[in-house]
Amino acid sequence: MTNKTNRWMPDKKEIHSLKCLFEQELFENVVPFWAIHSPDNKHGGYYNCLGHDGRVYDTTKHVWLQARQVWMFSKLFNQHDAKPEWLEIAGLGIDFLQKYAVRDDKRLYFSLNEQGEPVWIQRKIFSECFYIIALAEYSRAAERPELLDEAREQFEIVWNWTKDLSQLGRPVLKGQTPSQSLAVPMILLNVIEEMTGGNPAGYEQEIEECIKQILLHVHEDKKTVFETVGKDGRFIDSIEGRALNPGHAIEAGWFLHQWAAHLNDSHLQQKAVNIIRWSHERGWDREYGGLFYFLDYKGYSPVQLEWFMKLWWPHNEAMIAHLLNYSVTGEQGDWELFKQVQEYAFSHFRDNKHGGWFGYLDRKGEVTHSFKGGPYKGFFHVPRSLWICCQLLDKLGD
Amino acid sequence: MTNKTNRWMPDKKEIHSLKCLFEQELFENVVPFWAIHSPDNKHGGYYNCLGHDGRVYDTTKHVWLQARQVWMFSKLFNQHDAKPEWLEIAGLGIDFLQKYAVRDDKRLYFSLNEQGEPVWIQRKIFSECFYIIALAEYSRAAERPELLDEAREQFEIVWNWTKDLSQLGRPVLKGQTPSQSLAVPMILLNVIEEMTGGNPAGYEQEIEECIKQILLHVHEDKKTVFETVGKDGRFIDSIEGRALNPGHAIEAGWFLHQWAAHLNDSHLQQKAVNIIRWSHERGWDREYGGLFYFLDYKGYSPVQLEWFMKLWWPHNEAMIAHLLNYSVTGEQGDWELFKQVQEYAFSHFRDNKHGGWFGYLDRKGEVTHSFKGGPYKGFFHVPRSLWICCQLLDKLGD
């Protein structure tokens, strides 16, 4: 969006020292914590409920997190360093998932017990989506192309489910306002990214459809991204329709940045820039810092009990997103937003004593939950963010 | 448990002034707020999503809350003052529920839209249970005995569902640890109370069964009440098995007190006393006051995001429970626990400006959610507690 000559630039030393900080945090703190504490070498898969010191406090294996951990270790193996132990950890997860998580009808369970027997199934598509990215990335790491084929087949099945989610057993009732959720096209777009490595060939129509669906949630006149909108994108004046999830919108923003780059689409790039800036502007807590988890567009009290809390993952997403914004705009303001989030995140979520990051803070920034892994927190947002930021800082420092 | 002569007694004036406080709070603050803002005279039923000033911020009608509001207005009509406007409000709710909430298979929806069309259905029994108590109490208020018959028929259906909850569509999977939830026998016992007015005739077996099931959750050696236990009552060492919900256990305690009195069972009465004391002892936040929402028996970090919050209803339940404890034990300690909760509740949850009570505080006691009614908060715990405490204080003051 700007050429190299009129870009604002931070001090090269600052970029370099940030890159070192992110790299050190990733490879000396976060990766070792999960590599040591999570693998279950006896039953396969990973323990993902890990206390502050890495102790397993529940042996349930949550499929989202199993699959995301396979993906992340495969990614680091593929892009950073082909360490055999990382490939081995990834293999432990993919074997476990293939053996236990997939039903005959190609739906995946939400959670398994220690031995791999099913505990719960959701009426959603997310277990399946994370399984696809795990298959795709591990397929490249292990040089097993048949796993990429499996990923593509699973994607086709999931794509068809999204045409009518009632196929998954969710009740369709007369009083429901027809609506769509940002989560669905957003995750599908990311799944295509991970399957294809950003090459749109063969998925042009699906990519276009996902981007179109995501943009229905972006109301430019209101500078707002809604989690739930009508089928035609219209605003719904209800608890669900007014709900904002700034971290989620920011994540959607950086997914769009990826495709704007692949498709060389400057119009889409500008939209991604705006989505990230607007969502930060709305979501940042001016009093105590950090991004709120939920807000109500009209300023009513949100009903989610955790709305005021500061969760780790929106901050992870925002670091990537602002750094991508700065990379394309070269504007000082975007760099400063990145720094604002980075400083908040590193000073609040890190645990230098035992390794890993905390996940949950109260509004004022005090840690409320001491565990490092739980039913919805595994080896994913923290390392993905640290790794992507490492790469972006590396490019900026050239 | 103690005879009148060796009871410790607070000052009669204190009892009297507390009774006036509760009565005033109920009839001058809480009842008017809901009587003015919630009735939907156009479509029937009640708006239950009410902002701090009573403004409707969502028109969804949540069936738990519709039914509980019918019950509460009917109860006040039956026991306090036969005001025609209270009966009219109750009638508005029961008609709406009968017309829109009940499916042909006798399952009830979880939520309806403004016009009564179904929005959501849970795979649980609670909508049905609250509908039964609404029918029973309204039947007495409106002198319509056929509604009590309907309540009894619905109870029989629900009772049969509890023999195998998979009938409601919840998946039964091989890796699940067979377990039972405190909520089920507890709510059924309260439903029998409300249907029968405390006369066990015809329900002896069901009452015995509920009490037996509840007591499986009470581990006397650990002085602990578990939310979820094995089918034989054994401790399960997992997130679910270790979960404590002190307010819920305290509520179970006062439900047992009611049946201990009806059945003249001093052994059960002692258990009820202990359940309430132990749960308060575990649940009270010694640093900032108030009852925690969730705890982990072994002291791990709870995984519920809201574990550290202070919710209105555990405090409402605890006021009733400690006052019942004091009424039967005559011990100063029980009175002081009542006072501790009462002072916390009245100083933190009341809103003297707009009426009604707030529902949600952070750990330190600051209001985090300004609404007075929401998807899980209606006209129920606050007025039930104020009303029962009024009656108990009245007896104590005699």
Tab-separated table of N, CA, C and O in Angstrom, chain B residues 86-165:
chain	number	residue	atom	x	y	z
B	86	TRP	N	-51.378	-9.599	40.556
B	86	TRP	CA	-50.368	-10.666	40.588
B	86	TRP	C	-50.888	-11.921	39.885
B	86	TRP	O	-50.156	-12.582	39.151
B	87	LEU	N	-52.154	-12.219	40.120
B	87	LEU	CA	-52.742	-13.380	39.454
B	87	LEU	C	-52.776	-13.164	37.938
B	87	LEU	O	-52.525	-14.077	37.157
B	88	GLU	N	-53.063	-11.928	37.571
B	88	GLU	CA	-53.102	-11.599	36.143
B	88	GLU	C	-51.729	-11.783	35.504
B	88	GLU	O	-51.619	-12.348	34.403
B	89	ILE	N	-50.688	-11.328	36.184
B	89	ILE	CA	-49.330	-11.496	35.641
B	89	ILE	C	-49.011	-12.984	35.520
B	89	ILE	O	-48.503	-13.442	34.491
B	90	ALA	N	-49.325	-13.745	36.554
B	90	ALA	CA	-49.056	-15.193	36.507
B	90	ALA	C	-49.807	-15.842	35.342
B	90	ALA	O	-49.255	-16.685	34.620
B	91	GLY	N	-51.040	-15.418	35.144
B	91	GLY	CA	-51.859	-15.989	34.061
B	91	GLY	C	-51.285	-15.703	32.677
B	91	GLY	O	-51.356	-16.535	31.767
B	92	LEU	N	-50.711	-14.506	32.545
B	92	LEU	CA	-50.092	-14.116	31.272
B	92	LEU	C	-48.978	-15.101	30.901
B	92	LEU	O	-48.803	-15.448	29.728
B	93	GLY	N	-48.256	-15.554	31.910
B	93	GLY	CA	-47.143	-16.477	31.671
B	93	GLY	C	-47.618	-17.895	31.425
B	93	GLY	O	-47.142	-18.575	30.508
B	94	ILE	N	-48.575	-18.364	32.220
B	94	ILE	CA	-48.982	-19.770	32.080
B	94	ILE	C	-49.685	-19.977	30.729
B	94	ILE	O	-49.470	-21.005	30.063
B	95	ASP	N	-50.477	-19.012	30.322
B	95	ASP	CA	-51.154	-19.135	29.020
B	95	ASP	C	-50.132	-19.206	27.890
B	95	ASP	O	-50.267	-20.011	26.961
B	96	PHE	N	-49.134	-18.363	27.973
B	96	PHE	CA	-48.092	-18.307	26.939
B	96	PHE	C	-47.347	-19.634	26.876
B	96	PHE	O	-47.114	-20.190	25.792
B	97	LEU	N	-46.999	-20.164	28.048
B	97	LEU	CA	-46.269	-21.440	28.084
B	97	LEU	C	-47.121	-22.572	27.528
B	97	LEU	O	-46.640	-23.392	26.742
B	98	GLN	N	-48.362	-22.636	27.989
B	98	GLN	CA	-49.226	-23.734	27.515
B	98	GLN	C	-49.416	-23.682	26.009
B	98	GLN	O	-49.458	-24.704	25.334
B	99	LYS	N	-49.524	-22.473	25.506
B	99	LYS	CA	-49.797	-22.295	24.075
B	99	LYS	C	-48.553	-22.575	23.226
B	99	LYS	O	-48.647	-23.158	22.153
B	100	TYR	N	-47.385	-22.162	23.710
B	100	TYR	CA	-46.204	-22.163	22.832
B	100	TYR	C	-45.033	-23.043	23.266
B	100	TYR	O	-44.217	-23.416	22.433
B	101	ALA	N	-44.910	-23.325	24.567
B	101	ALA	CA	-43.652	-23.938	25.014
B	101	ALA	C	-43.674	-25.459	24.983
B	101	ALA	O	-42.617	-26.084	24.960
B	102	VAL	N	-44.865	-26.055	24.987
B	102	VAL	CA	-44.972	-27.509	25.136
B	102	VAL	C	-45.078	-28.179	23.762
B	102	VAL	O	-45.977	-27.856	22.985
B	103	ARG	N	-44.186	-29.112	23.490
B	103	ARG	CA	-44.274	-29.864	22.230
B	103	ARG	C	-45.238	-31.045	22.384
B	103	ARG	O	-45.606	-31.418	23.489
B	104	ASP	N	-45.583	-31.645	21.271
B	104	ASP	CA	-46.514	-32.786	21.316
B	104	ASP	C	-45.964	-33.930	22.170
B	104	ASP	O	-46.731	-34.667	22.805
B	105	ASP	N	-44.651	-34.116	22.160
B	105	ASP	CA	-44.061	-35.209	22.948
B	105	ASP	C	-43.831	-34.811	24.402
B	105	ASP	O	-43.142	-35.519	25.130
B	106	LYS	N	-44.402	-33.650	24.796
B	106	LYS	CA	-44.335	-33.158	26.185
B	106	LYS	C	-42.956	-32.641	26.594
B	106	LYS	O	-42.716	-32.395	27.784
B	107	ARG	N	-42.072	-32.544	25.634
B	107	ARG	CA	-40.851	-31.811	25.943
B	107	ARG	C	-41.127	-30.325	25.773
B	107	ARG	O	-42.008	-29.930	25.005
B	108	LEU	N	-40.399	-29.495	26.531
B	108	LEU	CA	-40.581	-28.052	26.424
B	108	LEU	C	-39.346	-27.420	25.799
B	108	LEU	O	-38.222	-27.882	26.012
B	109	TYR	N	-39.586	-26.370	25.048
B	109	TYR	CA	-38.463	-25.620	24.479
B	109	TYR	C	-37.696	-24.903	25.585
B	109	TYR	O	-38.198	-24.721	26.696
B	110	PHE	N	-36.483	-24.479	25.245
B	110	PHE	CA	-35.669	-23.687	26.173
B	110	PHE	C	-35.954	-22.192	25.998
B	110	PHE	O	-35.939	-21.434	26.952
B	111	SER	N	-36.219	-21.802	24.746
B	111	SER	CA	-36.502	-20.379	24.510
B	111	SER	C	-37.451	-20.215	23.333
B	111	SER	O	-37.516	-21.050	22.430
B	112	LEU	N	-38.194	-19.127	23.398
B	112	LEU	CA	-39.180	-18.786	22.374
B	112	LEU	C	-38.914	-17.354	21.930
B	112	LEU	O	-38.332	-16.571	22.699
B	113	ASN	N	-39.352	-16.997	20.735
B	113	ASN	CA	-39.207	-15.583	20.379
B	113	ASN	C	-40.386	-14.793	20.962
B	113	ASN	O	-41.242	-15.350	21.657
B	114	GLU	N	-40.406	-13.506	20.683
B	114	GLU	CA	-41.419	-12.630	21.279
B	114	GLU	C	-42.834	-13.156	21.040
B	114	GLU	O	-43.693	-13.116	21.918
B	115	GLN	N	-43.051	-13.689	19.838
B	115	GLN	CA	-44.395	-14.175	19.451
B	115	GLN	C	-44.677	-15.587	19.963
B	115	GLN	O	-45.785	-16.086	19.796
B	116	GLY	N	-43.671	-16.247	20.510
B	116	GLY	CA	-43.893	-17.598	21.025
B	116	GLY	C	-43.366	-18.707	20.137
B	116	GLY	O	-43.493	-19.889	20.470
B	117	GLU	N	-42.775	-18.363	19.009
B	117	GLU	CA	-42.215	-19.415	18.143
B	117	GLU	C	-40.917	-19.946	18.750
B	117	GLU	O	-40.135	-19.184	19.315
B	118	PRO	N	-40.681	-21.263	18.597
B	118	PRO	CA	-39.534	-21.866	19.281
B	118	PRO	C	-38.196	-21.432	18.695
B	118	PRO	O	-38.044	-21.343	17.484
B	119	VAL	N	-37.243	-21.197	19.590
B	119	VAL	CA	-35.895	-20.785	19.190
B	119	VAL	C	-34.875	-21.864	19.514
B	119	VAL	O	-34.006	-22.166	18.727
B	120	TRP	N	-34.991	-22.455	20.709
B	120	TRP	CA	-33.993	-23.458	21.095
B	120	TRP	C	-34.623	-24.510	22.001
B	120	TRP	O	-35.606	-24.233	22.698
B	121	ILE	N	-34.051	-25.710	21.963
B	121	ILE	CA	-34.464	-26.780	22.878
B	121	ILE	C	-33.204	-27.393	23.450
B	121	ILE	O	-32.204	-27.549	22.735
B	122	GLN	N	-33.197	-27.656	24.746
B	122	GLN	CA	-32.053	-28.306	25.379
B	122	GLN	C	-32.303	-29.806	25.476
B	122	GLN	O	-33.443	-30.248	25.440
B	123	ARG	N	-31.238	-30.557	25.677
B	123	ARG	CA	-31.377	-32.003	25.890
B	123	ARG	C	-31.327	-32.257	27.401
B	123	ARG	O	-30.507	-33.008	27.896
B	124	LYS	N	-32.175	-31.524	28.121
B	124	LYS	CA	-32.200	-31.546	29.593
B	124	LYS	C	-33.649	-31.524	30.073
B	124	LYS	O	-34.553	-31.385	29.259
B	125	ILE	N	-33.849	-31.604	31.378
B	125	ILE	CA	-35.223	-31.691	31.909
B	125	ILE	C	-35.688	-30.416	32.614
B	125	ILE	O	-36.762	-30.402	33.210
B	126	PHE	N	-34.890	-29.347	32.567
B	126	PHE	CA	-35.178	-28.227	33.461
B	126	PHE	C	-36.350	-27.352	33.017
B	126	PHE	O	-37.113	-26.881	33.861
B	127	SER	N	-36.502	-27.127	31.721
B	127	SER	CA	-37.688	-26.357	31.272
B	127	SER	C	-38.946	-27.047	31.787
B	127	SER	O	-39.873	-26.392	32.282
B	128	GLU	N	-38.964	-28.380	31.668
B	128	GLU	CA	-40.125	-29.155	32.086
B	128	GLU	C	-40.351	-29.036	33.598
B	128	GLU	O	-41.483	-28.890	34.063
B	129	CYS	N	-39.264	-29.107	34.375
B	129	CYS	CA	-39.401	-29.041	35.837
B	129	CYS	C	-39.976	-27.694	36.281
B	129	CYS	O	-40.848	-27.638	37.155
B	130	PHE	N	-39.491	-26.615	35.685
B	130	PHE	CA	-39.992	-25.303	36.103
B	130	PHE	C	-41.437	-25.104	35.631
B	130	PHE	O	-42.217	-24.417	36.289
B	131	TYR	N	-41.775	-25.733	34.532
B	131	TYR	CA	-43.174	-25.678	34.056
B	131	TYR	C	-44.092	-26.391	35.045
B	131	TYR	O	-45.195	-25.908	35.335
B	132	ILE	N	-43.640	-27.494	35.585
B	132	ILE	CA	-44.466	-28.241	36.553
B	132	ILE	C	-44.745	-27.397	37.794
B	132	ILE	O	-45.888	-27.317	38.254
B	133	ILE	N	-43.720	-26.736	38.327
B	133	ILE	CA	-43.970	-25.939	39.542
B	133	ILE	C	-44.857	-24.726	39.216
B	133	ILE	O	-45.663	-24.299	40.047
B	134	ALA	N	-44.722	-24.215	37.997
B	134	ALA	CA	-45.590	-23.099	37.582
B	134	ALA	C	-47.047	-23.553	37.545
B	134	ALA	O	-47.938	-22.891	38.088
B	135	LEU	N	-47.287	-24.703	36.901
B	135	LEU	CA	-48.647	-25.248	36.816
B	135	LEU	C	-49.237	-25.466	38.206
B	135	LEU	O	-50.387	-25.102	38.474
B	136	ALA	N	-48.433	-26.069	39.088
B	136	ALA	CA	-48.938	-26.448	40.413
B	136	ALA	C	-49.332	-25.213	41.218
B	136	ALA	O	-50.431	-25.143	41.787
B	137	GLU	N	-48.454	-24.231	41.252
B	137	GLU	CA	-48.738	-23.067	42.099
B	137	GLU	C	-49.851	-22.215	41.490
B	137	GLU	O	-50.716	-21.701	42.212
B	138	TYR	N	-49.838	-22.092	40.169
B	138	TYR	CA	-50.886	-21.296	39.510
B	138	TYR	C	-52.248	-21.976	39.640
B	138	TYR	O	-53.278	-21.298	39.784
B	139	SER	N	-52.235	-23.294	39.605
B	139	SER	CA	-53.488	-24.040	39.753
B	139	SER	C	-54.201	-23.676	41.056
B	139	SER	O	-55.425	-23.505	41.100
B	140	ARG	N	-53.405	-23.549	42.129
B	140	ARG	CA	-53.982	-23.165	43.423
B	140	ARG	C	-54.452	-21.701	43.408
B	140	ARG	O	-55.516	-21.372	43.928
B	141	ALA	N	-53.642	-20.838	42.772
B	141	ALA	CA	-53.997	-19.412	42.759
B	141	ALA	C	-55.272	-19.181	41.954
B	141	ALA	O	-56.165	-18.446	42.377
B	142	ALA	N	-55.355	-19.833	40.798
B	142	ALA	CA	-56.482	-19.590	39.893
B	142	ALA	C	-57.647	-20.544	40.168
B	142	ALA	O	-58.676	-20.468	39.497
B	143	GLU	N	-57.450	-21.408	41.168
B	143	GLU	CA	-58.459	-22.436	41.468
B	143	GLU	C	-58.835	-23.215	40.208
B	143	GLU	O	-60.009	-23.327	39.837
B	144	ARG	N	-57.792	-23.711	39.544
B	144	ARG	CA	-57.996	-24.534	38.346
B	144	ARG	C	-57.316	-25.877	38.561
B	144	ARG	O	-56.169	-26.079	38.152
B	145	PRO	N	-58.019	-26.823	39.222
B	145	PRO	CA	-57.395	-28.098	39.596
B	145	PRO	C	-56.890	-28.899	38.413
B	145	PRO	O	-55.985	-29.715	38.559
B	146	GLU	N	-57.440	-28.671	37.222
B	146	GLU	CA	-56.975	-29.442	36.056
B	146	GLU	C	-55.514	-29.138	35.741
B	146	GLU	O	-54.815	-29.953	35.136
B	147	LEU	N	-55.041	-27.969	36.158
B	147	LEU	CA	-53.640	-27.638	35.919
B	147	LEU	C	-52.717	-28.440	36.837
B	147	LEU	O	-51.595	-28.778	36.459
B	148	LEU	N	-53.206	-28.743	38.043
B	148	LEU	CA	-52.414	-29.600	38.930
B	148	LEU	C	-52.350	-31.017	38.348
B	148	LEU	O	-51.312	-31.678	38.425
B	149	ASP	N	-53.439	-31.457	37.747
B	149	ASP	CA	-53.405	-32.767	37.067
B	149	ASP	C	-52.366	-32.762	35.950
B	149	ASP	O	-51.612	-33.726	35.782
B	150	GLU	N	-52.341	-31.678	35.190
B	150	GLU	CA	-51.355	-31.586	34.108
B	150	GLU	C	-49.932	-31.627	34.683
B	150	GLU	O	-49.040	-32.288	34.125
B	151	ALA	N	-49.746	-30.939	35.811
B	151	ALA	CA	-48.427	-30.931	36.463
B	151	ALA	C	-48.022	-32.350	36.837
B	151	ALA	O	-46.886	-32.779	36.595
B	152	ARG	N	-48.965	-33.095	37.411
B	152	ARG	CA	-48.653	-34.462	37.841
B	152	ARG	C	-48.341	-35.372	36.654
B	152	ARG	O	-47.453	-36.224	36.722
B	153	GLU	N	-49.087	-35.190	35.585
B	153	GLU	CA	-48.816	-36.000	34.385
B	153	GLU	C	-47.439	-35.667	33.796
B	153	GLU	O	-46.673	-36.549	33.414
B	154	GLN	N	-47.143	-34.376	33.751
B	154	GLN	CA	-45.839	-33.963	33.215
B	154	GLN	C	-44.717	-34.514	34.104
B	154	GLN	O	-43.674	-34.941	33.612
B	155	PHE	N	-44.951	-34.518	35.417
B	155	PHE	CA	-43.926	-35.032	36.332
B	155	PHE	C	-43.635	-36.499	36.040
B	155	PHE	O	-42.478	-36.932	36.028
B	156	GLU	N	-44.679	-37.258	35.798
B	156	GLU	CA	-44.492	-38.684	35.531
B	156	GLU	C	-43.628	-38.901	34.284
B	156	GLU	O	-42.741	-39.761	34.257
B	157	ILE	N	-43.890	-38.084	33.286
B	157	ILE	CA	-43.105	-38.169	32.048
B	157	ILE	C	-41.638	-37.829	32.325
B	157	ILE	O	-40.724	-38.551	31.916
B	158	VAL	N	-41.418	-36.731	33.043
B	158	VAL	CA	-40.048	-36.299	33.340
B	158	VAL	C	-39.337	-37.363	34.182
B	158	VAL	O	-38.167	-37.688	33.943
B	159	TRP	N	-40.064	-37.897	35.149
B	159	TRP	CA	-39.473	-38.923	36.011
B	159	TRP	C	-38.966	-40.107	35.178
B	159	TRP	O	-37.884	-40.626	35.409
B	160	ASN	N	-39.762	-40.496	34.194
B	160	ASN	CA	-39.338	-41.600	33.329
B	160	ASN	C	-38.129	-41.235	32.463
B	160	ASN	O	-37.264	-42.073	32.243
B	161	TRP	N	-38.070	-39.988	32.025
B	161	TRP	CA	-36.885	-39.563	31.261
B	161	TRP	C	-35.611	-39.716	32.093
B	161	TRP	O	-34.569	-40.101	31.579
B	162	THR	N	-35.727	-39.417	33.390
B	162	THR	CA	-34.504	-39.435	34.215
B	162	THR	C	-33.952	-40.852	34.383
B	162	THR	O	-32.806	-41.018	34.772
B	163	LYS	N	-34.763	-41.839	34.080
B	163	LYS	CA	-34.254	-43.220	34.139
B	163	LYS	C	-33.217	-43.445	33.042
B	163	LYS	O	-32.361	-44.325	33.141
B	164	ASP	N	-33.331	-42.689	31.976
B	164	ASP	CA	-32.384	-42.822	30.866
B	164	ASP	C	-32.396	-41.519	30.066
B	164	ASP	O	-33.196	-41.340	29.154
B	165	LEU	N	-31.483	-40.627	30.455
B	165	LEU	CA	-31.492	-39.283	29.871
B	165	LEU	C	-31.122	-39.275	28.392
B	165	LEU	O	-31.318	-38.267	27.707
